[in-house]
Tab-separated table of C-alpha atoms and ligand atoms in Angstrom:
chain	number	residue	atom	x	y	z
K	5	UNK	CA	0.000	0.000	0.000
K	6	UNK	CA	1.078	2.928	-1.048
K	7	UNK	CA	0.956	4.667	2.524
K	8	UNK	CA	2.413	2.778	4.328
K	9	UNK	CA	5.625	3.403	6.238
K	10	UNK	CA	7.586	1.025	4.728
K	11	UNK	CA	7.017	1.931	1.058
K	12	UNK	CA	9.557	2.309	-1.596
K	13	UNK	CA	10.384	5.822	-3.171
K	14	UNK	CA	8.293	5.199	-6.727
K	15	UNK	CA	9.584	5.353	-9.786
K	16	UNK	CA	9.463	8.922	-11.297
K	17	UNK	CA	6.677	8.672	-14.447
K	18	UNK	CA	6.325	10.723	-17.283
K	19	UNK	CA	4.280	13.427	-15.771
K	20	UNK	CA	6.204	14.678	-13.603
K	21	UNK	CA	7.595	18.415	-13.545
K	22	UNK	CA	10.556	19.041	-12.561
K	23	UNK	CA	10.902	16.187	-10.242
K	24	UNK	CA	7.057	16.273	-8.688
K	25	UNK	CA	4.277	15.111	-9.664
K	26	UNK	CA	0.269	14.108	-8.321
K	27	UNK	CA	-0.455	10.383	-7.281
K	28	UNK	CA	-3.794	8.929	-6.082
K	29	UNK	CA	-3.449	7.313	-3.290
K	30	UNK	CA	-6.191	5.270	-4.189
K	31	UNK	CA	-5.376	3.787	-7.686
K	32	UNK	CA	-1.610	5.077	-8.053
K	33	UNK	CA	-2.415	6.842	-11.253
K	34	UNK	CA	0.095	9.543	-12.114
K	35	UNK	CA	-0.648	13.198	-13.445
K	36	UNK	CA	1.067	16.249	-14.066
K	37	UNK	CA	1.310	18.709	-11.002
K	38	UNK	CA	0.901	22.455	-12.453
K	39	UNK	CA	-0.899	21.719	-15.749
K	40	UNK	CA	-4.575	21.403	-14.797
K	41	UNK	CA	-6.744	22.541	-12.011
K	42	UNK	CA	-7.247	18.976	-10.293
K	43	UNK	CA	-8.059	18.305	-6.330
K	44	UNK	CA	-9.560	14.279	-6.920
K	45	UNK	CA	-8.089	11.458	-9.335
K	46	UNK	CA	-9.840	11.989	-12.542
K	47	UNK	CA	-9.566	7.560	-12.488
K	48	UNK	CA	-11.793	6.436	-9.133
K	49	UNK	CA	-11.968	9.907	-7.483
K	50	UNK	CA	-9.490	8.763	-4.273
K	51	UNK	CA	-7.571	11.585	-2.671
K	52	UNK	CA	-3.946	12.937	-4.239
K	53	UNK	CA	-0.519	13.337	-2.943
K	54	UNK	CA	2.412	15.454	-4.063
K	55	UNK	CA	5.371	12.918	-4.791
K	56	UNK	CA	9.158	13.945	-5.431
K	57	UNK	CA	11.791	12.298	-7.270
K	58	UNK	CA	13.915	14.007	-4.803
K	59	UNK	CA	13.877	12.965	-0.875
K	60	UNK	CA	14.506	15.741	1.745
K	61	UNK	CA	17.468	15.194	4.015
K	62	UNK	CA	18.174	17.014	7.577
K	63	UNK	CA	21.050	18.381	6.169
K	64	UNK	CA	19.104	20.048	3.311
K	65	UNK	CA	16.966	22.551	5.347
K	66	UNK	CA	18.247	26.243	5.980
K	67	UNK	CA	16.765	29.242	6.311
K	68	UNK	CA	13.671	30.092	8.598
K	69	UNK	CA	10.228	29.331	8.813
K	70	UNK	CA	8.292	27.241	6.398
K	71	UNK	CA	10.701	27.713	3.508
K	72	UNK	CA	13.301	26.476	5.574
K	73	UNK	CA	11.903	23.080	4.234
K	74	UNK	CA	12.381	23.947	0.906
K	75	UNK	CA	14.015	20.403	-0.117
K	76	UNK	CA	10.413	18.760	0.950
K	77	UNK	CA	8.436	21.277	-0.865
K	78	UNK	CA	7.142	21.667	-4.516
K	79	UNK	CA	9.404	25.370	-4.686
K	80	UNK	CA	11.912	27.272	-3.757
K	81	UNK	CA	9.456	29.991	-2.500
K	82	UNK	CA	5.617	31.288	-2.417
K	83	UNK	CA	3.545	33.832	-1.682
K	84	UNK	CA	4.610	34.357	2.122
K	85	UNK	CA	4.096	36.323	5.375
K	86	UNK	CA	6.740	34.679	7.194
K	87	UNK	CA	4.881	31.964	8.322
K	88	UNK	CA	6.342	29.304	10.250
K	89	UNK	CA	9.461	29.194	13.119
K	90	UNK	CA	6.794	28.595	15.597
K	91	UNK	CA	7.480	28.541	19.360
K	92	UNK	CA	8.046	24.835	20.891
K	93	UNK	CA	7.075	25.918	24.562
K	94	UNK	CA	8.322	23.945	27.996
K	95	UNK	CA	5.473	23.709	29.917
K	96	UNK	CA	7.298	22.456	33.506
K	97	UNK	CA	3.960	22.760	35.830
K	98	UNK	CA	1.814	20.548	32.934
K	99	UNK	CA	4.381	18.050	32.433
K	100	UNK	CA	4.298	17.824	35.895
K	101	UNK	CA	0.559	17.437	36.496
K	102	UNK	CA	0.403	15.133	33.509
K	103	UNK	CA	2.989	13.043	34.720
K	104	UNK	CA	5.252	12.533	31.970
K	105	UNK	CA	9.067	13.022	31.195
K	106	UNK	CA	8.754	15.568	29.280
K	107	UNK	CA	5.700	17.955	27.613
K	108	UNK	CA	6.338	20.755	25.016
K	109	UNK	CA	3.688	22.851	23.285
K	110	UNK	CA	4.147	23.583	19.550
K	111	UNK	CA	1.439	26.524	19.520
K	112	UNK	CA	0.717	27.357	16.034
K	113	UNK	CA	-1.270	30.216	17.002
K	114	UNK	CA	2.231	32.555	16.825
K	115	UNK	CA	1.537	31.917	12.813
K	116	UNK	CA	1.070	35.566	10.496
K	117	UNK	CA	-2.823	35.262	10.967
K	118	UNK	CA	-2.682	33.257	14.679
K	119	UNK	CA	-3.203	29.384	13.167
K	120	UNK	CA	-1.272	26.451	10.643
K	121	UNK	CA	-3.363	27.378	8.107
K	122	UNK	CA	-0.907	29.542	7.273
K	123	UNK	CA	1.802	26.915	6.323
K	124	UNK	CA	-0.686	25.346	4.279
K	125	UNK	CA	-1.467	29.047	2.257
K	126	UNK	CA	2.167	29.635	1.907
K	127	UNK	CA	2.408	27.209	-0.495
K	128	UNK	CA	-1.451	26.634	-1.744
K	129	UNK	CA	-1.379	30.410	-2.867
K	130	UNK	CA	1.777	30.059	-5.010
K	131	UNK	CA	-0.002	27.023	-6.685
K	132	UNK	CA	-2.901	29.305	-7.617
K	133	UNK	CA	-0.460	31.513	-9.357
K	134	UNK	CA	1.621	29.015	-11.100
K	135	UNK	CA	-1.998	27.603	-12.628
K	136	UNK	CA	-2.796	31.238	-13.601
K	137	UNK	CA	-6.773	30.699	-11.892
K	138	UNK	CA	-8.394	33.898	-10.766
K	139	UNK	CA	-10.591	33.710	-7.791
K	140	UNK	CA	-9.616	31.226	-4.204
K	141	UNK	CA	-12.364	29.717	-2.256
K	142	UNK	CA	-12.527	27.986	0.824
K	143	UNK	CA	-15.249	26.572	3.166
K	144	UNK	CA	-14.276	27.090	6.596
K	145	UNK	CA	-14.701	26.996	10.480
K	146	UNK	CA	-13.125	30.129	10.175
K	147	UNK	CA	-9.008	29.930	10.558
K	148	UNK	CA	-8.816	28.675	6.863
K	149	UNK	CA	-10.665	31.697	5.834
K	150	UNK	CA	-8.922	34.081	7.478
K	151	UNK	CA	-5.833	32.514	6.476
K	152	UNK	CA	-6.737	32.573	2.751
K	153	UNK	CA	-7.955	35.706	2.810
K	154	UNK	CA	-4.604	37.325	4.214
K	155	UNK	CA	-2.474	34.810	1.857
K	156	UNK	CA	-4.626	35.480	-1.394
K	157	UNK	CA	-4.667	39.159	-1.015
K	158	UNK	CA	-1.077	39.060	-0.585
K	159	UNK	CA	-0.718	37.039	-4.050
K	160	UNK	CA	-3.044	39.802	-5.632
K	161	UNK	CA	-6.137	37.620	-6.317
K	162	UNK	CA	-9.732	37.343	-5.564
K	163	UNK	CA	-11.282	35.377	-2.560
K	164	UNK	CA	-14.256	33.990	-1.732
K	165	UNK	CA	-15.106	32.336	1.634
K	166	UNK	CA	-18.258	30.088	2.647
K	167	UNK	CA	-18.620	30.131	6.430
K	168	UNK	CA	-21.873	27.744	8.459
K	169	UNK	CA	-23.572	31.093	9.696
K	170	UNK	CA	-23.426	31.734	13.541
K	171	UNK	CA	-20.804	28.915	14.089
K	172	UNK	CA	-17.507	30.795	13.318
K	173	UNK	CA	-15.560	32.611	16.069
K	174	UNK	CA	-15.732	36.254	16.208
K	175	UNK	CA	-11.897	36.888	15.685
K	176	UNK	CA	-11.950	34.684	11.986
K	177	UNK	CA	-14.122	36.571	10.707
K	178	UNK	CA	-12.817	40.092	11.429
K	179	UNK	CA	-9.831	38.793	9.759
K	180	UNK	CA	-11.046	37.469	6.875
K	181	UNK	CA	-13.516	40.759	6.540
K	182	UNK	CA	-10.543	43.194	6.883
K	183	UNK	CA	-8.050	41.539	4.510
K	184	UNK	CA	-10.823	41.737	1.631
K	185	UNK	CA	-12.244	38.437	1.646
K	186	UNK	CA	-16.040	38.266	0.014
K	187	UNK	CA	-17.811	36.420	2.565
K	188	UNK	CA	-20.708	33.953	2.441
K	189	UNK	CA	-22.651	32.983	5.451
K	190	UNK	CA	-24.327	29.730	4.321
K	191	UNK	CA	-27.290	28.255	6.103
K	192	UNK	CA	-25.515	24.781	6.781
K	193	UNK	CA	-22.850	23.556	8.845
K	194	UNK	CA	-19.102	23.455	7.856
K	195	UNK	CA	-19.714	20.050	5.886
K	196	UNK	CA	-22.400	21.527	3.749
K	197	UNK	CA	-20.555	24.729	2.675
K	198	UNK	CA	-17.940	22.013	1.596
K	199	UNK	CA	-19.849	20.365	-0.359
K	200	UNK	CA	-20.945	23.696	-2.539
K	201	UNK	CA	-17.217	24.768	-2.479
K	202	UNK	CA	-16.453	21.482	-4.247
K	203	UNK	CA	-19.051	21.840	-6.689
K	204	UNK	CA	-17.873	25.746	-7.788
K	205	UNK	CA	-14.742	24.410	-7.895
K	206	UNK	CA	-15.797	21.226	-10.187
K	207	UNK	CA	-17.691	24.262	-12.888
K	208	UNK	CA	-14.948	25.897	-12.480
K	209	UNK	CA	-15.738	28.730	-10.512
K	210	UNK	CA	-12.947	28.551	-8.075
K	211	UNK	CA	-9.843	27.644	-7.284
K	212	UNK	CA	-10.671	25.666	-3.921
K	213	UNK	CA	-7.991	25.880	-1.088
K	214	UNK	CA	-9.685	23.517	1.772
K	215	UNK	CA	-7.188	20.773	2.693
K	216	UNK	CA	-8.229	18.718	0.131
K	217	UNK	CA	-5.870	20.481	-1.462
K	218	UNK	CA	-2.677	17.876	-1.992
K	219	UNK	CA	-0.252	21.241	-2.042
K	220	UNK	CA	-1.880	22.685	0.809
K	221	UNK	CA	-0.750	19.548	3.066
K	222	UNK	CA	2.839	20.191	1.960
K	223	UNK	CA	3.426	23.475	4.042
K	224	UNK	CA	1.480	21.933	6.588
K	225	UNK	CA	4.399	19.314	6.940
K	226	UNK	CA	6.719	21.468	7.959
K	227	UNK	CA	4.582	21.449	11.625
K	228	UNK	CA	6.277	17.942	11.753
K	229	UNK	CA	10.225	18.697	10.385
K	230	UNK	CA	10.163	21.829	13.112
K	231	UNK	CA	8.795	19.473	15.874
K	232	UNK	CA	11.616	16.965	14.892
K	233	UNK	CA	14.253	19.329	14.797
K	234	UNK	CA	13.213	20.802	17.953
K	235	UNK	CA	13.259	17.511	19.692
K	236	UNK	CA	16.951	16.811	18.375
K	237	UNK	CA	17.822	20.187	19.389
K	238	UNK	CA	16.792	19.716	22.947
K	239	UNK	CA	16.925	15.784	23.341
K	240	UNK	CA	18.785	14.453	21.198
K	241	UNK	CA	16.131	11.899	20.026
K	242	UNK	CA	12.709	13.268	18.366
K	243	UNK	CA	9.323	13.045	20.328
K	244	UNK	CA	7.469	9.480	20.976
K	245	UNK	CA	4.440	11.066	20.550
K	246	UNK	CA	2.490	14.109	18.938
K	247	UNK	CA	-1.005	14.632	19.959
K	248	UNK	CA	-2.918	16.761	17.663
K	249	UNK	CA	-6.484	17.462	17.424
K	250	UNK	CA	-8.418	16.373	14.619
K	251	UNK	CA	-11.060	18.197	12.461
K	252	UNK	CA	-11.081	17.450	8.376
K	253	UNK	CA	-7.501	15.467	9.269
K	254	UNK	CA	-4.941	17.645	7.413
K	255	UNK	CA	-2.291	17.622	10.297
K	256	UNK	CA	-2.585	14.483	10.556
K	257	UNK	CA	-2.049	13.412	7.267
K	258	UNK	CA	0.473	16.036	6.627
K	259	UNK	CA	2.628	15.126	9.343
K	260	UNK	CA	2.264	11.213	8.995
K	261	UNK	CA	3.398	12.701	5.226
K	262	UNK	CA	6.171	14.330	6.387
K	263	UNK	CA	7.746	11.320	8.721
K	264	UNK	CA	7.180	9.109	5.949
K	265	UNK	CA	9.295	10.933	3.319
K	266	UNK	CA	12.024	11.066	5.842
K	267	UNK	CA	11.938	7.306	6.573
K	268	UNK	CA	11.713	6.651	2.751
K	269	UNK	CA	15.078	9.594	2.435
K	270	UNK	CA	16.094	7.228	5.292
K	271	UNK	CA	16.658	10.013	7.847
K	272	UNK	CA	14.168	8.526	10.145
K	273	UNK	CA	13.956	4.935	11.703
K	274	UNK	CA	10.772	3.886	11.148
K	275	UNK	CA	10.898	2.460	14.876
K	276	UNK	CA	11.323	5.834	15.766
K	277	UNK	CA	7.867	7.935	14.057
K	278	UNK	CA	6.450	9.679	16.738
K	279	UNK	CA	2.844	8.043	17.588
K	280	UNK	CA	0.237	9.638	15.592
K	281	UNK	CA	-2.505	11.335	18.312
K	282	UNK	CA	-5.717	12.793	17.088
K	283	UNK	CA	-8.047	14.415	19.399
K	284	UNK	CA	-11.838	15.287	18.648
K	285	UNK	CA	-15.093	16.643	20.369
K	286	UNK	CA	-17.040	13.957	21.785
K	287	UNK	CA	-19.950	15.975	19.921
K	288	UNK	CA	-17.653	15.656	16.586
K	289	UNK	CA	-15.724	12.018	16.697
K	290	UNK	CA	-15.602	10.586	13.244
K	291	UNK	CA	-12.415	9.348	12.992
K	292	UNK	CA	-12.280	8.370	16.835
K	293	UNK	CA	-15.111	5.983	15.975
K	294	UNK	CA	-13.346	4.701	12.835
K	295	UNK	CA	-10.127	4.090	14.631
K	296	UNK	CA	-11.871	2.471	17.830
K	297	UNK	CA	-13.938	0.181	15.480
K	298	UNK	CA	-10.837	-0.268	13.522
K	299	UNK	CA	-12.513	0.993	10.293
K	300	UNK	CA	-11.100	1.826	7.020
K	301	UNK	CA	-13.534	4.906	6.298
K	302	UNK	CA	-15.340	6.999	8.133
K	303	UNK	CA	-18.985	7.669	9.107
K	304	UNK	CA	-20.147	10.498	8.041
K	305	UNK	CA	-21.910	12.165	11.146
K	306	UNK	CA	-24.778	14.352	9.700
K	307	UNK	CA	-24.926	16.137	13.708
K	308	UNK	CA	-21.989	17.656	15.407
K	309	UNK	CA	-21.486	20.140	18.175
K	310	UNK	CA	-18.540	21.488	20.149
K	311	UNK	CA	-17.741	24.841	21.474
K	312	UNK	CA	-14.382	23.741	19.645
K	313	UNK	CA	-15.941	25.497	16.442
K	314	UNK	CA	-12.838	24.610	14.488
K	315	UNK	CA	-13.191	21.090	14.534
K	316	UNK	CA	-16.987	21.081	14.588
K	317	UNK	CA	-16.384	18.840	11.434
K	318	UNK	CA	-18.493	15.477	11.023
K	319	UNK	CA	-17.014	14.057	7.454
K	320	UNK	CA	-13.169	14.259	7.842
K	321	UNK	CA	-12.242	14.511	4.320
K	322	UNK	CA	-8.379	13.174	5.173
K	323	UNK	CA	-9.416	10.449	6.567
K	324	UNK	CA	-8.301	7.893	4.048
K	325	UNK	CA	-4.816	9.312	4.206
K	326	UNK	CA	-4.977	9.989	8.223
K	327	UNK	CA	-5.875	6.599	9.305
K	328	UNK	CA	-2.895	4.574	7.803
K	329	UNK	CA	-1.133	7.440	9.587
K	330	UNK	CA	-2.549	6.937	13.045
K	331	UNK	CA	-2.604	3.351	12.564
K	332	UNK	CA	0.964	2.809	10.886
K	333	UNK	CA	2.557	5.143	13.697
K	334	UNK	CA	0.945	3.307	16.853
K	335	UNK	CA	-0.539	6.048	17.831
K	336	UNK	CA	-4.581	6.193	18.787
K	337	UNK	CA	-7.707	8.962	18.678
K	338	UNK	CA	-9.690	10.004	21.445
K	339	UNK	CA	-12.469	11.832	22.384
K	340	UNK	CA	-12.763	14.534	25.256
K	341	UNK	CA	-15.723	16.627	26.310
K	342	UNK	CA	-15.980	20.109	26.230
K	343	UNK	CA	-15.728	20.781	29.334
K	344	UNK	CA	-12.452	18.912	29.624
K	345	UNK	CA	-11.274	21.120	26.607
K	346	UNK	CA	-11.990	24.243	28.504
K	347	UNK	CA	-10.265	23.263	31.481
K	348	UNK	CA	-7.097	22.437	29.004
K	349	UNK	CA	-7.266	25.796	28.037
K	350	UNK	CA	-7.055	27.419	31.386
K	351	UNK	CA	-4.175	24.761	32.288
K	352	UNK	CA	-2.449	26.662	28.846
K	353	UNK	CA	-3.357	29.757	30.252
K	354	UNK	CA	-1.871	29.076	33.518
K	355	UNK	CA	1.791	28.858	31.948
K	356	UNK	CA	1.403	31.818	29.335
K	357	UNK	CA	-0.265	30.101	26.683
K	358	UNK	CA	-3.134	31.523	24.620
K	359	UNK	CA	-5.148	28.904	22.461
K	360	UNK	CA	-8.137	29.006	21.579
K	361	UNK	CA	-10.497	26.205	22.422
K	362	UNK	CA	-9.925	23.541	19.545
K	363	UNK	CA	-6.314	23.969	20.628
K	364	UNK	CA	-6.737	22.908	23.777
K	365	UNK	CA	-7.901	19.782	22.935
K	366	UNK	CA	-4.580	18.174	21.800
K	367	UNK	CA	-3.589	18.730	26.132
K	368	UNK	CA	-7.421	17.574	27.119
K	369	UNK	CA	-6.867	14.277	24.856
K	370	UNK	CA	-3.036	13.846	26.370
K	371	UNK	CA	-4.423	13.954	29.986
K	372	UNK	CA	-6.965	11.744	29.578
K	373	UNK	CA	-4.691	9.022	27.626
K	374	UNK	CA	-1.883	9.159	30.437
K	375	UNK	CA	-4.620	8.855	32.954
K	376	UNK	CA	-6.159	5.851	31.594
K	377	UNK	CA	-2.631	4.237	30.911
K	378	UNK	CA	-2.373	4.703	27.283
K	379	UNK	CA	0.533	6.835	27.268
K	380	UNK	CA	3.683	6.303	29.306
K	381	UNK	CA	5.122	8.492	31.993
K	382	UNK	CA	8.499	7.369	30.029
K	383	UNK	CA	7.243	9.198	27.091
K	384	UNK	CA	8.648	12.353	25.401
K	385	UNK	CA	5.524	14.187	23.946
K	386	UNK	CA	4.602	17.511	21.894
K	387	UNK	CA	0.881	18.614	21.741
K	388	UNK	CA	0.250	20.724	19.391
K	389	UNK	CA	-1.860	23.969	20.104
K	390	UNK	CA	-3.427	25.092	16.445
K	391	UNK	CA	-5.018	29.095	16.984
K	392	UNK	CA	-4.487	31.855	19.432
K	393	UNK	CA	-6.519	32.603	22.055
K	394	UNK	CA	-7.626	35.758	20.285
K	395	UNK	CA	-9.685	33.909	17.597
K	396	UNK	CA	-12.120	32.977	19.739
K	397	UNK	CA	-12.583	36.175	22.567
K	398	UNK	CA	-15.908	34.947	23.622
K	399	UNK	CA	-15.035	31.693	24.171
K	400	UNK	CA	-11.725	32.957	26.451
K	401	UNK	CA	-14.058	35.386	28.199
K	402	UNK	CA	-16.542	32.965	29.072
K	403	UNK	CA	-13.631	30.601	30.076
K	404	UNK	CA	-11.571	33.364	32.217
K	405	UNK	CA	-13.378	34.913	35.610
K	406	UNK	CA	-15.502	38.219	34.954
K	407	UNK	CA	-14.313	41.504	36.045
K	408	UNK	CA	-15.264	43.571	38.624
K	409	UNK	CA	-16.932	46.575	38.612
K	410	UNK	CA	-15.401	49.263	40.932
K	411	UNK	CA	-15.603	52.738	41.729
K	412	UNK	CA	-13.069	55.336	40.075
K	413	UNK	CA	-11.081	55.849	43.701
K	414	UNK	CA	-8.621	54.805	45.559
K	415	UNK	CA	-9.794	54.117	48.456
K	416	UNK	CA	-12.767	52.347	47.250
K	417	UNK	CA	-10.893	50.353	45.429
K	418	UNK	CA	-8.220	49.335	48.137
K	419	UNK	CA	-11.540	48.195	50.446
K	420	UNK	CA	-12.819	46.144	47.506
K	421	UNK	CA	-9.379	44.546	47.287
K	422	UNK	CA	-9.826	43.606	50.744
K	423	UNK	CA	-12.727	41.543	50.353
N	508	PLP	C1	-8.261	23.817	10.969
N	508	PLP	C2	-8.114	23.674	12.427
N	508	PLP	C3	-8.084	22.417	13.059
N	508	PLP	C4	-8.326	21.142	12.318
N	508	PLP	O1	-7.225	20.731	11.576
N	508	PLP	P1	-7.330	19.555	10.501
N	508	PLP	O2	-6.042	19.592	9.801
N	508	PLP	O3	-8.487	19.897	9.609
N	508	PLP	O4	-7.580	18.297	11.246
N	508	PLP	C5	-7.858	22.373	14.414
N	508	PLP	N1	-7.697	23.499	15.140
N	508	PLP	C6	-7.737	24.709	14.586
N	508	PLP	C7	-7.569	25.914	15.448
N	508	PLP	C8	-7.935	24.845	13.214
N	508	PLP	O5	-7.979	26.056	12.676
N	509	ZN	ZN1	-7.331	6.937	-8.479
């Protein structure tokens, strides 16, 4: 199977462009990367991945942020706001309370517009231009819009963003708004405004920039290569473990992408992959049901609710490319409530950290899999934290304590102190 960790480098076909080309992952048919405007396999319709005649090596990154990781990318350079270089935090009080031997926090909210999505635009974006299409689209829980609208104004082009009206975070939109996205509040939830995204895109309306995306998953890799090198730096060994939550499975399938090129470069033991560790809502756990029934595909789940909004996501559409990742890894999915996410977020809080709450599950899932035994108090671990607090203010309000009306005086206030 073509996912799998142990499989060869394939043979470079026809197709391919300067050393990369599209493969489905389904059928292993081969097509040209930059020549069409193509998300599916035109064959059976299974998902595609970028492949490279040319393996990354440690040795071959330089620079900073995601173009560092040029050598594992499909160009030298995109359309960039110096995304990437994330923070890798030490979080001494959680590792603690967790219990393990050690606990670092990769917070992608420190991207450009405060999310990964950025990564993933970086490099989507310059594919847009090198196709020469005119208007971007997305469907979103709001971070991918917000990130496409910064990324696509920034390449010059048009954007158009479908959004499940009243379930997007206050912060994603004002960001998308301001950087000159046209918005669309759709009656629906995130799934449905998918589903119409895809179909512009088919009648070529659009060019569509959801994770679906092969090129977007590329950037998105580089999460994985600066969690590695991080590790190395600080360990010497890279992590047993990264727990990640999970909403259409992009990270996950981008990172399991990532660890898999290096095995095949053979930088990388394949012993040594950290465990694959997705986290969902309980009100939104697709792929936790598929992996706990040890499924090949996913339920679609027509219902979902979370105050997570950005992973309020029933149909997964990485799953097919996420589960040989969890599974081939040895890693696991879980499902935490939302109250258990908002008490993750305060623990972040407590040591300086400012996610917002989708984030917060990747620490909620982590505590609940060391407490039931799952994971090791031998293990090394990274949890990655995907927006900034600031996304969601409402939901960080409502999580923080309220203020405190006072007087404007001194000693009024000094006696309130008191009490
Ligand atoms: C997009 C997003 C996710 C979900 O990531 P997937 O790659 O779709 O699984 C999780 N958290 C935040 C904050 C996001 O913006
Ligand atoms: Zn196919």
């Amino acid at each position: 199977m073509s996912l799998s960790l142990s499989a060869e480098q394939p043979a470079v076909p026809d197709v391919a462009d300067d050393g990369v080309w599209l493969e489905c992952i389904e059928c292993g048919e081969t097509f040209a990367p930059f020549d069409d405007v193509r998300y599916t396999c035109d064959e059976c319709g299974g998902l595609l991945e970028v492949r490279y005649a040319d393996l990354p090596t440690f040795d071959d990154f330089e620079g900073h942020g995601v173009w560092r990781y040029a050598a594992a990318l499909p160009f030298e350079a995109g359309v960039s706001i110096q995304e990437g270089a994330t923070p890798l935090y030490e979080v001494p009080r959680l590792e603690d309370e967790i219990g393990i031997e050690a606990l670092r926090i990769k917070h992608e909210g420190m991207n450009p517009t405060g999310s990964f999505k950025d990564r993933g635009m970086t490099v989507g974006v310059q594919v847009a231009k090198e196709l020469g299409v005119g208007r971007l689209a997305c469907a979103s829980t709001g971070n991918t819009s917000a990130a496409l609208a910064a990324y696509g104004t920034r390449g010059d082009m048009e954007t158009l963003v479908l959004l499940p009206a009243g379930k997007v975070a206050a912060g994603k939109i004002a960001q998308a708004s301001l950087h000159d996205a046209r918005i669309l509040e759709v009656d629906g939830n995130f799934d449905a405004c998918l589903d119409i995204v895809q179909e512009l895109a088919a009648k070529g309306e659009v060019y569509l920039l959801n994770s679906l995306n092969p090129f977007r998953l590329e950037g998105q890799k580089t999460i994985g290569l600066e969690i590695l090198e991080g590790f190395l730096t600080d360990y010497d060994t890279v992590p047993d473990r990264i727990v990640l939550p999970v909403g259409n499975a992009g990270n996950t399938s981008a990172l399991y992408k990532a660890f898999r090129e290096l095995v095949q470069a053979g930088e990388l033991d394949e012993d040594d992959v950290p465990k694959l560790t997705g986290v969902q809502a309980d009100g939104a756990a697709p792929m936790v049901e598929a992996i706990e029934n040890d499924a090949d595909e996913v339920r679609r789940w027509d219902d979902v609710e979370t105050r997570a909004t950005a992973i309020r996501i029933g149909n997964p559409v990485n799953a097919p490319k996420a589960i040989p990742g969890i599974r081939e890894t040895g890693g696991t999915a879980v499902a935490v409530s939302d109250e258990e996410i908002t008490d993750a977020q305060r623990a972040l809080a407590r040591e300086g950290i400012g996610v917002e709450p989708a984030s917060a599950a990747s620490v909620a899932g982590l505590r609940k899999l060391r407490a039931s035994g799952v994971v090791d108090d031998d293990e090394r671990v990274a949890c990655l934290t995907t927006g900034h607090l600031l996304k969601d203010p409402d939901a960080a309000a409502a999580a923080g304590g309220d203020p405190e009306p006072v007087p404007a005086d001194t000693d009024d206030i000094l006696e309130h102190l008191q009490q």
